[in-house]
Tab-separated table of C-alpha atoms and ligand atoms in Angstrom:
chain	number	residue	atom	x	y	z
U	901	UNK	CA	190.597	12.859	24.301
U	902	UNK	CA	188.717	12.424	21.300
U	903	UNK	CA	186.426	9.263	22.648
U	904	UNK	CA	186.809	11.490	25.868
U	905	UNK	CA	185.345	14.964	24.385
U	906	UNK	CA	182.443	13.774	22.384
U	907	UNK	CA	181.534	11.290	25.234
U	908	UNK	CA	181.140	15.273	27.269
U	909	UNK	CA	179.113	16.677	24.519
U	910	UNK	CA	177.240	13.675	24.742
U	911	UNK	CA	176.619	14.217	27.854
U	912	UNK	CA	175.199	17.600	27.616
U	913	UNK	CA	171.892	18.148	26.777
U	914	UNK	CA	170.512	21.400	25.883
U	915	UNK	CA	168.627	24.546	28.174
U	916	UNK	CA	165.638	25.246	26.570
U	917	UNK	CA	163.828	26.282	29.862
U	918	UNK	CA	165.047	28.045	32.795
U	919	UNK	CA	163.234	29.534	35.907
U	920	UNK	CA	164.736	32.527	37.382
U	921	UNK	CA	163.454	33.104	40.633
U	922	UNK	CA	163.684	36.520	42.102
U	923	UNK	CA	162.309	39.664	40.071
U	924	UNK	CA	164.322	42.745	41.317
U	925	UNK	CA	167.070	44.756	39.401
U	926	UNK	CA	168.675	41.297	39.067
U	927	UNK	CA	166.569	38.770	38.256
U	928	UNK	CA	164.598	40.870	35.758
U	929	UNK	CA	167.949	41.188	34.145
U	930	UNK	CA	168.538	38.021	34.324
U	931	UNK	CA	165.182	36.745	32.215
U	932	UNK	CA	165.884	39.244	29.687
U	933	UNK	CA	168.798	38.208	28.443
U	934	UNK	CA	168.160	34.255	28.710
U	935	UNK	CA	164.700	35.201	27.320
U	936	UNK	CA	166.380	37.763	24.402
U	937	UNK	CA	168.848	34.515	23.645
U	938	UNK	CA	165.057	31.492	22.365
U	939	UNK	CA	165.160	29.989	25.607
U	940	UNK	CA	161.663	30.347	27.652
U	941	UNK	CA	161.174	31.674	30.431
U	942	UNK	CA	159.408	31.782	34.171
U	943	UNK	CA	160.376	34.154	36.656
U	944	UNK	CA	159.108	34.026	40.052
U	945	UNK	CA	158.262	35.944	42.983
U	946	UNK	CA	156.412	36.050	46.180
U	947	UNK	CA	155.536	39.554	45.139
U	948	UNK	CA	152.872	40.153	42.746
U	949	UNK	CA	154.238	44.347	43.069
U	950	UNK	CA	157.773	43.268	41.841
U	951	UNK	CA	157.030	40.087	39.064
U	952	UNK	CA	154.650	42.988	37.547
U	953	UNK	CA	157.628	46.054	37.758
U	954	UNK	CA	159.459	43.085	36.832
U	955	UNK	CA	157.443	43.262	33.768
U	956	UNK	CA	157.560	46.591	33.066
U	957	UNK	CA	161.230	46.948	33.724
U	958	UNK	CA	161.674	44.530	30.605
U	959	UNK	CA	159.797	46.254	28.157
U	960	UNK	CA	161.144	49.628	28.561
U	961	UNK	CA	165.056	47.946	28.617
U	962	UNK	CA	163.462	46.305	25.235
U	963	UNK	CA	162.160	49.383	24.005
U	964	UNK	CA	165.349	51.039	24.543
U	965	UNK	CA	167.433	47.774	22.655
U	966	UNK	CA	164.859	47.544	19.490
U	967	UNK	CA	165.156	51.620	18.683
U	968	UNK	CA	168.946	50.847	18.130
U	969	UNK	CA	169.485	48.517	16.535
U	970	UNK	CA	166.503	49.504	14.310
U	971	UNK	CA	166.113	52.876	14.479
U	972	UNK	CA	164.041	54.000	11.523
U	973	UNK	CA	162.108	50.329	11.854
U	974	UNK	CA	158.561	50.700	14.018
U	975	UNK	CA	157.896	47.432	13.847
U	976	UNK	CA	160.655	45.438	13.127
U	977	UNK	CA	160.928	47.263	16.745
U	978	UNK	CA	157.745	45.840	18.403
U	979	UNK	CA	158.230	42.523	17.009
U	980	UNK	CA	161.868	43.060	19.274
U	981	UNK	CA	159.752	43.154	21.724
U	982	UNK	CA	156.600	41.018	21.748
U	983	UNK	CA	159.523	38.367	20.881
U	984	UNK	CA	161.244	38.432	23.819
U	985	UNK	CA	159.291	38.992	25.560
U	986	UNK	CA	156.737	36.540	24.625
U	987	UNK	CA	159.109	33.738	25.859
U	988	UNK	CA	158.973	35.428	29.459
U	989	UNK	CA	155.767	33.692	31.517
U	990	UNK	CA	155.448	35.550	35.479
U	991	UNK	CA	154.420	32.711	38.582
U	992	UNK	CA	154.408	33.326	42.785
U	993	UNK	CA	153.904	29.626	42.642
U	994	UNK	CA	157.929	28.301	43.376
U	995	UNK	CA	157.223	24.269	43.045
U	996	UNK	CA	155.227	24.924	39.526
U	997	UNK	CA	157.380	27.056	37.303
U	998	UNK	CA	159.901	24.769	38.067
U	999	UNK	CA	158.612	21.286	37.470
U	1000	UNK	CA	160.042	22.031	34.134
U	1001	UNK	CA	162.713	23.653	34.336
U	1002	UNK	CA	166.932	22.662	32.440
U	1003	UNK	CA	167.544	25.863	34.803
U	1004	UNK	CA	167.169	27.358	37.681
U	1005	UNK	CA	169.005	30.794	39.119
U	1006	UNK	CA	167.909	31.977	42.584
U	1007	UNK	CA	168.035	35.853	42.589
U	1008	UNK	CA	166.091	36.575	45.384
U	1009	UNK	CA	166.850	38.916	48.811
U	1010	UNK	CA	170.604	37.869	49.851
U	1011	UNK	CA	169.645	35.837	52.908
U	1012	UNK	CA	171.087	32.060	54.253
U	1013	UNK	CA	167.757	30.866	55.471
U	1014	UNK	CA	165.626	32.155	53.250
U	1015	UNK	CA	167.538	30.708	49.913
U	1016	UNK	CA	167.855	27.097	52.232
U	1017	UNK	CA	164.078	26.686	52.318
U	1018	UNK	CA	163.751	27.947	48.879
U	1019	UNK	CA	165.962	24.986	47.642
U	1020	UNK	CA	164.914	23.308	49.705
U	1021	UNK	CA	161.830	23.672	47.727
U	1022	UNK	CA	162.412	24.489	44.395
U	1023	UNK	CA	164.719	20.440	45.173
U	1024	UNK	CA	161.899	18.286	45.420
U	1025	UNK	CA	159.820	20.458	42.774
U	1026	UNK	CA	162.156	20.598	39.908
U	1027	UNK	CA	163.510	17.412	37.958
U	1028	UNK	CA	166.694	15.007	39.089
U	1029	UNK	CA	168.029	16.672	36.219
U	1030	UNK	CA	167.428	20.380	36.836
U	1031	UNK	CA	170.655	22.254	37.386
U	1032	UNK	CA	170.066	24.691	40.816
U	1033	UNK	CA	172.333	27.790	40.531
U	1034	UNK	CA	172.269	31.261	42.705
U	1035	UNK	CA	173.085	34.023	41.763
U	1036	UNK	CA	174.623	35.201	45.466
U	1037	UNK	CA	177.237	37.952	45.182
U	1038	UNK	CA	178.675	37.233	49.221
U	1039	UNK	CA	177.195	34.282	50.467
U	1040	UNK	CA	179.406	30.984	50.490
U	1041	UNK	CA	177.420	28.029	47.729
U	1042	UNK	CA	178.505	24.982	50.979
U	1043	UNK	CA	176.535	27.362	52.828
U	1044	UNK	CA	173.340	28.297	50.710
U	1045	UNK	CA	173.835	24.425	49.178
U	1046	UNK	CA	174.508	22.554	52.350
U	1047	UNK	CA	170.819	20.356	52.844
U	1048	UNK	CA	171.085	19.831	49.005
U	1049	UNK	CA	170.259	15.935	48.497
U	1050	UNK	CA	172.121	16.181	45.663
U	1051	UNK	CA	175.106	18.904	45.236
U	1052	UNK	CA	176.373	18.098	41.489
U	1053	UNK	CA	173.636	19.967	39.786
U	1054	UNK	CA	174.041	23.049	41.874
U	1055	UNK	CA	176.315	25.799	40.922
U	1056	UNK	CA	176.579	29.767	41.204
U	1057	UNK	CA	175.722	32.009	37.619
U	1058	UNK	CA	176.931	35.639	39.177
U	1059	UNK	CA	175.673	38.172	36.950
U	1060	UNK	CA	176.388	41.761	36.763
U	1061	UNK	CA	174.350	44.702	37.737
U	1062	UNK	CA	172.798	45.781	34.636
U	1063	UNK	CA	172.767	42.915	33.471
U	1064	UNK	CA	171.514	43.282	30.019
U	1065	UNK	CA	174.993	45.815	29.763
U	1066	UNK	CA	177.741	43.718	31.781
U	1067	UNK	CA	179.626	40.926	29.635
U	1068	UNK	CA	181.041	39.456	32.252
U	1069	UNK	CA	179.732	36.057	34.457
U	1070	UNK	CA	181.336	33.942	36.824
U	1071	UNK	CA	180.546	30.668	36.516
U	1072	UNK	CA	181.717	29.211	39.846
U	1073	UNK	CA	182.255	25.819	41.296
U	1074	UNK	CA	182.428	24.714	44.486
U	1075	UNK	CA	183.785	21.524	45.440
U	1076	UNK	CA	180.327	19.329	44.933
U	1077	UNK	CA	179.912	21.000	41.299
U	1078	UNK	CA	179.689	17.937	38.776
U	1079	UNK	CA	181.815	18.496	34.978
U	1080	UNK	CA	178.682	17.897	33.419
U	1081	UNK	CA	177.206	20.929	35.609
U	1082	UNK	CA	179.923	23.180	34.951
U	1083	UNK	CA	179.823	22.655	31.619
U	1084	UNK	CA	176.623	23.270	30.807
U	1085	UNK	CA	176.530	26.205	33.594
U	1086	UNK	CA	179.628	28.460	31.017
U	1087	UNK	CA	177.264	26.625	27.233
U	1088	UNK	CA	174.676	28.877	29.228
U	1089	UNK	CA	176.649	31.915	29.441
U	1090	UNK	CA	177.809	31.618	26.120
U	1091	UNK	CA	174.291	31.440	24.447
U	1092	UNK	CA	173.293	34.502	26.448
U	1093	UNK	CA	176.251	36.317	25.207
U	1094	UNK	CA	178.450	36.787	28.150
U	1095	UNK	CA	182.133	35.965	29.003
U	1096	UNK	CA	182.412	33.778	31.125
U	1097	UNK	CA	185.330	33.406	33.668
U	1098	UNK	CA	185.821	29.780	36.360
U	1099	UNK	CA	186.486	30.392	39.634
U	1100	UNK	CA	185.853	28.716	43.405
U	1101	UNK	CA	183.396	29.330	46.077
U	1102	UNK	CA	185.654	31.945	47.242
U	1103	UNK	CA	184.146	34.786	49.048
U	1104	UNK	CA	183.605	37.757	46.881
U	1105	UNK	CA	184.995	35.229	44.098
U	1106	UNK	CA	187.366	36.836	41.942
U	1107	UNK	CA	185.329	40.749	41.505
U	1108	UNK	CA	184.460	41.480	44.386
U	1109	UNK	CA	187.085	39.776	46.212
U	1110	UNK	CA	189.615	42.773	43.935
U	1111	UNK	CA	186.629	45.158	44.328
U	1112	UNK	CA	185.225	45.552	47.654
U	1113	UNK	CA	188.766	45.417	49.785
U	1114	UNK	CA	189.664	48.468	47.538
U	1115	UNK	CA	186.899	50.634	48.462
U	1116	UNK	CA	187.421	49.834	51.713
U	1117	UNK	CA	190.952	50.502	51.039
U	1118	UNK	CA	190.439	53.708	49.510
U	1119	UNK	CA	187.829	54.573	52.759
U	1120	UNK	CA	190.825	54.208	55.308
U	1121	UNK	CA	193.344	56.313	53.058
U	1122	UNK	CA	190.792	59.132	53.615
U	1123	UNK	CA	190.120	58.372	57.534
U	1124	UNK	CA	193.769	58.283	57.835
U	1125	UNK	CA	193.851	62.353	56.687
U	1126	UNK	CA	196.367	60.700	53.659
U	1127	UNK	CA	193.839	62.044	50.618
U	1128	UNK	CA	190.484	63.521	50.190
U	1129	UNK	CA	187.670	62.095	48.598
U	1130	UNK	CA	187.583	63.745	44.945
U	1131	UNK	CA	191.354	63.250	44.892
U	1132	UNK	CA	191.038	59.808	45.087
U	1133	UNK	CA	188.518	59.508	42.957
U	1134	UNK	CA	190.207	61.759	40.208
U	1135	UNK	CA	193.742	59.520	41.108
U	1136	UNK	CA	191.575	56.167	40.282
U	1137	UNK	CA	190.320	57.575	36.971
U	1138	UNK	CA	193.034	59.237	35.435
U	1139	UNK	CA	196.071	57.663	37.071
U	1140	UNK	CA	194.466	53.634	37.319
U	1141	UNK	CA	191.804	54.262	33.715
U	1142	UNK	CA	189.136	52.876	36.444
U	1143	UNK	CA	185.730	55.100	35.098
U	1144	UNK	CA	184.726	55.609	38.313
U	1145	UNK	CA	186.161	55.994	41.732
U	1146	UNK	CA	186.496	54.319	44.290
U	1147	UNK	CA	183.847	56.128	46.818
U	1148	UNK	CA	181.390	56.668	42.999
U	1149	UNK	CA	181.305	53.457	42.584
U	1150	UNK	CA	180.257	53.088	46.392
U	1151	UNK	CA	177.547	54.634	46.135
U	1152	UNK	CA	176.409	54.398	43.219
U	1153	UNK	CA	176.884	49.962	44.783
U	1154	UNK	CA	174.982	51.066	48.214
U	1155	UNK	CA	176.686	51.791	51.545
U	1156	UNK	CA	174.478	48.848	52.828
U	1157	UNK	CA	175.525	46.865	50.593
U	1158	UNK	CA	179.168	47.390	50.343
U	1159	UNK	CA	178.493	47.072	54.516
U	1160	UNK	CA	177.012	43.767	54.435
U	1161	UNK	CA	179.172	42.204	52.286
U	1162	UNK	CA	182.235	43.078	54.116
U	1163	UNK	CA	180.661	42.563	57.716
U	1164	UNK	CA	179.277	38.883	56.495
U	1165	UNK	CA	183.175	37.823	55.123
U	1166	UNK	CA	184.153	40.108	58.943
U	1167	UNK	CA	182.470	37.695	60.699
U	1168	UNK	CA	183.311	34.744	59.011
U	1169	UNK	CA	186.902	35.348	58.952
U	1170	UNK	CA	187.871	37.407	61.699
U	1171	UNK	CA	191.556	37.471	61.437
U	1172	UNK	CA	191.580	38.946	57.139
U	1173	UNK	CA	192.725	42.559	57.627
U	1174	UNK	CA	191.344	42.837	53.685
U	1175	UNK	CA	188.156	42.027	55.556
U	1176	UNK	CA	188.766	45.346	58.265
U	1177	UNK	CA	185.349	46.887	58.584
U	1178	UNK	CA	184.793	50.823	58.339
U	1179	UNK	CA	183.361	53.087	60.704
U	1180	UNK	CA	182.995	55.987	58.799
U	1181	UNK	CA	181.365	53.610	56.453
U	1182	UNK	CA	179.534	52.735	59.241
U	1183	UNK	CA	177.841	55.400	60.787
U	1184	UNK	CA	176.681	57.518	56.939
U	1185	UNK	CA	174.744	53.632	57.150
U	1186	UNK	CA	173.665	54.315	60.337
U	1187	UNK	CA	172.643	57.848	58.864
U	1188	UNK	CA	170.617	56.108	56.244
U	1189	UNK	CA	173.365	58.014	53.838
U	1190	UNK	CA	173.416	55.044	51.412
U	1191	UNK	CA	174.429	56.641	48.440
U	1192	UNK	CA	173.077	57.928	45.574
U	1193	UNK	CA	169.635	55.714	46.224
U	1194	UNK	CA	168.994	58.301	49.249
U	1195	UNK	CA	170.116	61.176	47.391
U	1196	UNK	CA	173.566	61.028	49.573
U	1197	UNK	CA	176.001	59.114	50.385
U	1198	UNK	CA	180.042	59.814	50.380
U	1199	UNK	CA	178.658	62.525	48.262
U	1200	UNK	CA	174.882	64.255	48.071
U	1201	UNK	CA	172.516	63.382	44.835
U	1202	UNK	CA	170.173	65.431	43.530
N	480	LIG	P1	165.871	42.361	44.728
N	480	LIG	O1	165.648	43.154	46.034
N	480	LIG	O2	165.769	44.284	43.851
N	480	LIG	O3	165.313	41.418	43.995
N	480	LIG	C1	165.004	40.565	45.173
N	480	LIG	C2	163.430	39.695	44.831
N	480	LIG	O4	163.308	38.476	45.287
N	480	LIG	C3	162.611	40.755	45.050
N	480	LIG	O5	161.380	41.278	44.305
N	480	LIG	C4	162.142	39.921	46.574
N	480	LIG	O6	160.651	40.093	46.039
N	480	LIG	C5	162.111	38.265	45.794
N	480	LIG	N1	162.195	37.508	46.172
N	480	LIG	C6	162.480	37.819	48.043
N	480	LIG	N2	162.284	36.533	49.224
N	480	LIG	C7	161.292	35.230	48.073
N	480	LIG	C8	161.044	34.460	47.977
N	480	LIG	N3	161.365	33.574	48.942
N	480	LIG	N4	160.770	33.394	47.127
N	480	LIG	C9	160.329	34.921	45.585
N	480	LIG	N5	160.769	35.838	45.502
N	480	LIG	C10	161.443	36.498	46.869
N	480	LIG	O7	167.322	42.397	45.156
N	480	LIG	P2	169.236	42.325	44.331
N	480	LIG	O8	169.334	42.972	44.081
N	480	LIG	O9	167.875	41.460	42.137
N	480	LIG	O10	169.599	40.461	44.426
N	480	LIG	C11	169.025	39.765	44.236
N	480	LIG	C12	170.581	38.450	44.827
N	480	LIG	O11	171.147	39.075	43.173
N	480	LIG	C13	171.231	38.503	45.561
N	480	LIG	O12	171.634	37.299	46.335
N	480	LIG	C14	172.224	39.298	45.732
N	480	LIG	O13	173.339	39.062	46.669
N	480	LIG	C15	172.618	39.179	44.224
N	480	LIG	N6	173.833	40.490	43.295
N	480	LIG	C16	172.974	41.532	43.386
N	480	LIG	C17	173.788	42.490	42.694
N	480	LIG	C18	173.738	43.861	42.601
N	480	LIG	O14	174.103	44.582	41.859
N	480	LIG	N7	172.182	43.946	43.009
N	480	LIG	C19	174.358	42.146	41.321
N	480	LIG	C20	174.797	40.686	41.321
N	480	LIG	C21	173.758	39.901	42.387
């Protein structure tokens, strides 16, 4: 066993260079935690204004962290912010940005065709040892990675929003992910300060597989007239100790996102009762009531 342990360790070359593709909500957070762990980061987006926004977002998030950590020391605050920012480069060119990467993390739009196209470009330009991962919430890794020539280096790193705050990272292995790739992804997760859990390539992995059907079951409870929305929210907060009730949580996540995830699963598994769509949710999304971000979902927001 000791010998086997040794050989595994010897195979684990260190991850130094991380390329994050997609500079949105998730990509900018993933870039921040990676740079904070002293890794060199390149953030890529097809849209320059997304990169500009990510740069500003990361800076203000770091400033909040620095203020907490060095409350009375403005110099130390500035040093912390600039030391992390210095490790992040921005680019609009995928091929150039993945050339030196040890690890690529994809966090672009949740669309299978666009992701497949991107992965072909990444595999063609990256080193043969580069680990290639996706942050997808709802798509199957087997589908996203279908056209990859080497599937052993491909896996999932599923972060949670907001990335710098949320402690969990789901490390996903599909049928062809090698043990070495999986180990390295687990080590990366620990290096960026996350608690890692392992999961197979199953819809929603652990958290969303339990959470999304729960949110829809709450809706069905309401649709049957069994209880009111505020009472269901209060009940789950005080009775189950959840920080938000299911309707508050759905509004926070975005009703369009909840619908998108469920519709995708329902299409793939039409007989699974836990994946049944909700007519009420559909009508709210049709009316543009997508939750907090639109000012109204299940509840109204100012
Ligand atoms: P977002 O819409 O905030 O950001 C996506 C970014 O990708 C945009 O800046 C867009 O310009 C860029 N992009 C789109 N196509 C591109 C391409 N071909 N090449 C380069 N850049 C491209 O999206 P968000 O919320 O950050 O989600 C990204 C991924 O993370 C999705 O796969 C989503 O399922 C997953 N995810 C989202 C979570 C959330 O709470 N929003 C949680 C966990 C995972």
